[in-house]
Amino acid sequence: QARQTRAKQDVQTMVNALNLYKLDNFVFPSTEQGLDALVQRPGGQPEAPNWKSGGYLQSKAVPKDPWGRPYLYLNPGRRADIDVYTLGADGRPGGEAENADVGNWVD
């Protein structure tokens, strides 16, 4: 349960950072640019003309999920404007308890 809680907190932190990124640059990063756009100026499209020096995360690195895997990001999202999520302990879509997906669309 503690890992699920940490995942929810991480997802919320990244969504907040992505919202700040969008305020500065008018759009969210593309799926290809990914969450790394929060810690280093992205190349490619869409451009980030007002990217904040130092990035958008205090940690200066995109965190791994509590199971040691990268968080996933989609723009456009399948369940929200953007999706930031982890597939839980089993690393597979769906699941229950510790295997449940944790994303910005899940309460």
PDB file of C-alpha atoms in Angstrom:
ATOM      1  CA  GLN A   1       0.000   0.000   0.000  1.00  0.00           C
ATOM      2  CA  ALA A   2       2.886   2.385   0.701  1.00  0.00           C
ATOM      3  CA  ARG A   3       4.176   1.899  -2.853  1.00  0.00           C
ATOM      4  CA  GLN A   4       0.747   2.663  -4.293  1.00  0.00           C
ATOM      5  CA  THR A   5       0.627   5.848  -2.182  1.00  0.00           C
ATOM      6  CA  ARG A   6       4.083   6.900  -3.343  1.00  0.00           C
ATOM      7  CA  ALA A   7       3.122   6.248  -6.968  1.00  0.00           C
ATOM      8  CA  LYS A   8       0.031   8.459  -6.575  1.00  0.00           C
ATOM      9  CA  GLN A   9       2.171  11.239  -5.094  1.00  0.00           C
ATOM     10  CA  ASP A  10       4.774  10.944  -7.875  1.00  0.00           C
ATOM     11  CA  VAL A  11       2.085  11.028 -10.566  1.00  0.00           C
ATOM     12  CA  GLN A  12       0.512  14.138  -9.028  1.00  0.00           C
ATOM     13  CA  THR A  13       3.916  15.849  -8.800  1.00  0.00           C
ATOM     14  CA  MET A  14       4.596  15.157 -12.473  1.00  0.00           C
ATOM     15  CA  VAL A  15       1.119  16.304 -13.552  1.00  0.00           C
ATOM     16  CA  ASN A  16       1.649  19.563 -11.639  1.00  0.00           C
ATOM     17  CA  ALA A  17       5.034  19.991 -13.343  1.00  0.00           C
ATOM     18  CA  LEU A  18       3.492  19.254 -16.752  1.00  0.00           C
ATOM     19  CA  ASN A  19       0.840  21.902 -16.117  1.00  0.00           C
ATOM     20  CA  LEU A  20       3.591  24.446 -15.353  1.00  0.00           C
ATOM     21  CA  TYR A  21       5.408  23.340 -18.519  1.00  0.00           C
ATOM     22  CA  LYS A  22       2.218  23.947 -20.510  1.00  0.00           C
ATOM     23  CA  LEU A  23       1.750  27.398 -18.958  1.00  0.00           C
ATOM     24  CA  ASP A  24       5.265  28.345 -20.082  1.00  0.00           C
ATOM     25  CA  ASN A  25       5.254  26.654 -23.497  1.00  0.00           C
ATOM     26  CA  PHE A  26       1.541  26.642 -24.424  1.00  0.00           C
ATOM     27  CA  VAL A  27       1.418  22.862 -25.015  1.00  0.00           C
ATOM     28  CA  PHE A  28       2.317  19.668 -23.191  1.00  0.00           C
ATOM     29  CA  PRO A  29       5.398  17.784 -24.398  1.00  0.00           C
ATOM     30  CA  SER A  30       4.710  15.134 -27.014  1.00  0.00           C
ATOM     31  CA  THR A  31       4.723  11.455 -26.097  1.00  0.00           C
ATOM     32  CA  GLU A  32       8.099  11.193 -27.853  1.00  0.00           C
ATOM     33  CA  GLN A  33       9.568  14.081 -25.842  1.00  0.00           C
ATOM     34  CA  GLY A  34       8.191  12.388 -22.759  1.00  0.00           C
ATOM     35  CA  LEU A  35       8.629  13.168 -19.106  1.00  0.00           C
ATOM     36  CA  ASP A  36      12.303  13.949 -19.713  1.00  0.00           C
ATOM     37  CA  ALA A  37      11.054  17.318 -21.023  1.00  0.00           C
ATOM     38  CA  LEU A  38      10.499  18.202 -17.369  1.00  0.00           C
ATOM     39  CA  VAL A  39      14.214  18.004 -16.577  1.00  0.00           C
ATOM     40  CA  GLN A  40      15.954  18.869 -19.866  1.00  0.00           C
ATOM     41  CA  ARG A  41      14.916  21.128 -22.706  1.00  0.00           C
ATOM     42  CA  PRO A  42      13.273  18.908 -25.310  1.00  0.00           C
ATOM     43  CA  GLY A  43      14.186  18.865 -28.965  1.00  0.00           C
ATOM     44  CA  GLY A  44      11.769  18.252 -31.770  1.00  0.00           C
ATOM     45  CA  GLN A  45       8.145  19.253 -31.951  1.00  0.00           C
ATOM     46  CA  PRO A  46       6.395  20.878 -30.304  1.00  0.00           C
ATOM     47  CA  GLU A  47       9.069  23.422 -29.471  1.00  0.00           C
ATOM     48  CA  ALA A  48       9.510  24.646 -25.907  1.00  0.00           C
ATOM     49  CA  PRO A  49      10.296  28.341 -26.472  1.00  0.00           C
ATOM     50  CA  ASN A  50       9.964  29.320 -22.813  1.00  0.00           C
ATOM     51  CA  TRP A  51      11.410  26.216 -21.165  1.00  0.00           C
ATOM     52  CA  LYS A  52      12.301  27.060 -17.571  1.00  0.00           C
ATOM     53  CA  SER A  53      16.015  26.980 -16.834  1.00  0.00           C
ATOM     54  CA  GLY A  54      16.569  24.213 -14.290  1.00  0.00           C
ATOM     55  CA  GLY A  55      13.474  22.313 -15.360  1.00  0.00           C
ATOM     56  CA  TYR A  56      10.174  21.644 -13.696  1.00  0.00           C
ATOM     57  CA  LEU A  57      11.021  18.979 -11.098  1.00  0.00           C
ATOM     58  CA  GLN A  58      12.919  19.727  -7.894  1.00  0.00           C
ATOM     59  CA  SER A  59      14.703  16.391  -8.087  1.00  0.00           C
ATOM     60  CA  LYS A  60      16.327  17.290 -11.454  1.00  0.00           C
ATOM     61  CA  ALA A  61      15.561  13.719 -12.560  1.00  0.00           C
ATOM     62  CA  VAL A  62      12.356  11.983 -13.543  1.00  0.00           C
ATOM     63  CA  PRO A  63      11.627   9.511 -10.741  1.00  0.00           C
ATOM     64  CA  LYS A  64      11.190   5.793 -11.305  1.00  0.00           C
ATOM     65  CA  ASP A  65       8.020   4.179 -10.041  1.00  0.00           C
ATOM     66  CA  PRO A  66       8.191   2.384  -6.657  1.00  0.00           C
ATOM     67  CA  TRP A  67       8.929  -0.889  -8.513  1.00  0.00           C
ATOM     68  CA  GLY A  68      11.966   0.565 -10.299  1.00  0.00           C
ATOM     69  CA  ARG A  69      10.386   1.140 -13.716  1.00  0.00           C
ATOM     70  CA  PRO A  70       9.956   4.402 -15.634  1.00  0.00           C
ATOM     71  CA  TYR A  71       6.624   6.150 -15.353  1.00  0.00           C
ATOM     72  CA  LEU A  72       4.640   6.125 -18.590  1.00  0.00           C
ATOM     73  CA  TYR A  73       3.367   9.214 -20.402  1.00  0.00           C
ATOM     74  CA  LEU A  74       0.955   9.682 -23.294  1.00  0.00           C
ATOM     75  CA  ASN A  75      -0.059  12.872 -25.092  1.00  0.00           C
ATOM     76  CA  PRO A  76      -2.825  12.797 -26.067  1.00  0.00           C
ATOM     77  CA  GLY A  77      -3.876  10.527 -23.267  1.00  0.00           C
ATOM     78  CA  ARG A  78      -6.328   7.681 -23.509  1.00  0.00           C
ATOM     79  CA  ARG A  79      -8.134   8.558 -20.274  1.00  0.00           C
ATOM     80  CA  ALA A  80      -7.356  12.278 -19.803  1.00  0.00           C
ATOM     81  CA  ASP A  81      -5.769  15.115 -21.799  1.00  0.00           C
ATOM     82  CA  ILE A  82      -2.454  13.557 -20.842  1.00  0.00           C
ATOM     83  CA  ASP A  83      -1.824  10.268 -19.082  1.00  0.00           C
ATOM     84  CA  VAL A  84       0.932   9.840 -16.485  1.00  0.00           C
ATOM     85  CA  TYR A  85       0.902   6.382 -14.965  1.00  0.00           C
ATOM     86  CA  THR A  86       2.557   3.192 -13.778  1.00  0.00           C
ATOM     87  CA  LEU A  87       1.322  -0.348 -14.316  1.00  0.00           C
ATOM     88  CA  GLY A  88       1.744  -1.335 -10.668  1.00  0.00           C
ATOM     89  CA  ALA A  89       3.773  -4.155  -9.124  1.00  0.00           C
ATOM     90  CA  ASP A  90       3.178  -6.655 -11.936  1.00  0.00           C
ATOM     91  CA  GLY A  91       4.032  -4.226 -14.758  1.00  0.00           C
ATOM     92  CA  ARG A  92       0.908  -5.229 -16.707  1.00  0.00           C
ATOM     93  CA  PRO A  93      -2.243  -3.235 -17.475  1.00  0.00           C
ATOM     94  CA  GLY A  94      -5.110  -3.603 -15.033  1.00  0.00           C
ATOM     95  CA  GLY A  95      -4.810  -5.578 -11.847  1.00  0.00           C
ATOM     96  CA  GLU A  96      -5.929  -5.167  -8.276  1.00  0.00           C
ATOM     97  CA  ALA A  97      -4.315  -4.161  -4.989  1.00  0.00           C
ATOM     98  CA  GLU A  98      -0.525  -3.815  -5.467  1.00  0.00           C
ATOM     99  CA  ASN A  99      -0.879  -4.793  -9.144  1.00  0.00           C
ATOM    100  CA  ALA A 100      -3.366  -1.986  -9.910  1.00  0.00           C
ATOM    101  CA  ASP A 101      -2.422   0.734 -12.362  1.00  0.00           C
ATOM    102  CA  VAL A 102      -1.845   4.148 -10.802  1.00  0.00           C
ATOM    103  CA  GLY A 103      -2.431   7.164 -13.023  1.00  0.00           C
ATOM    104  CA  ASN A 104      -3.626  10.727 -13.042  1.00  0.00           C
ATOM    105  CA  TRP A 105      -7.127   9.472 -13.927  1.00  0.00           C
ATOM    106  CA  VAL A 106      -7.337   7.071 -10.946  1.00  0.00           C
ATOM    107  CA  ASP A 107      -8.579   8.274  -7.565  1.00  0.00           C
TER     108      ASP A 107
END
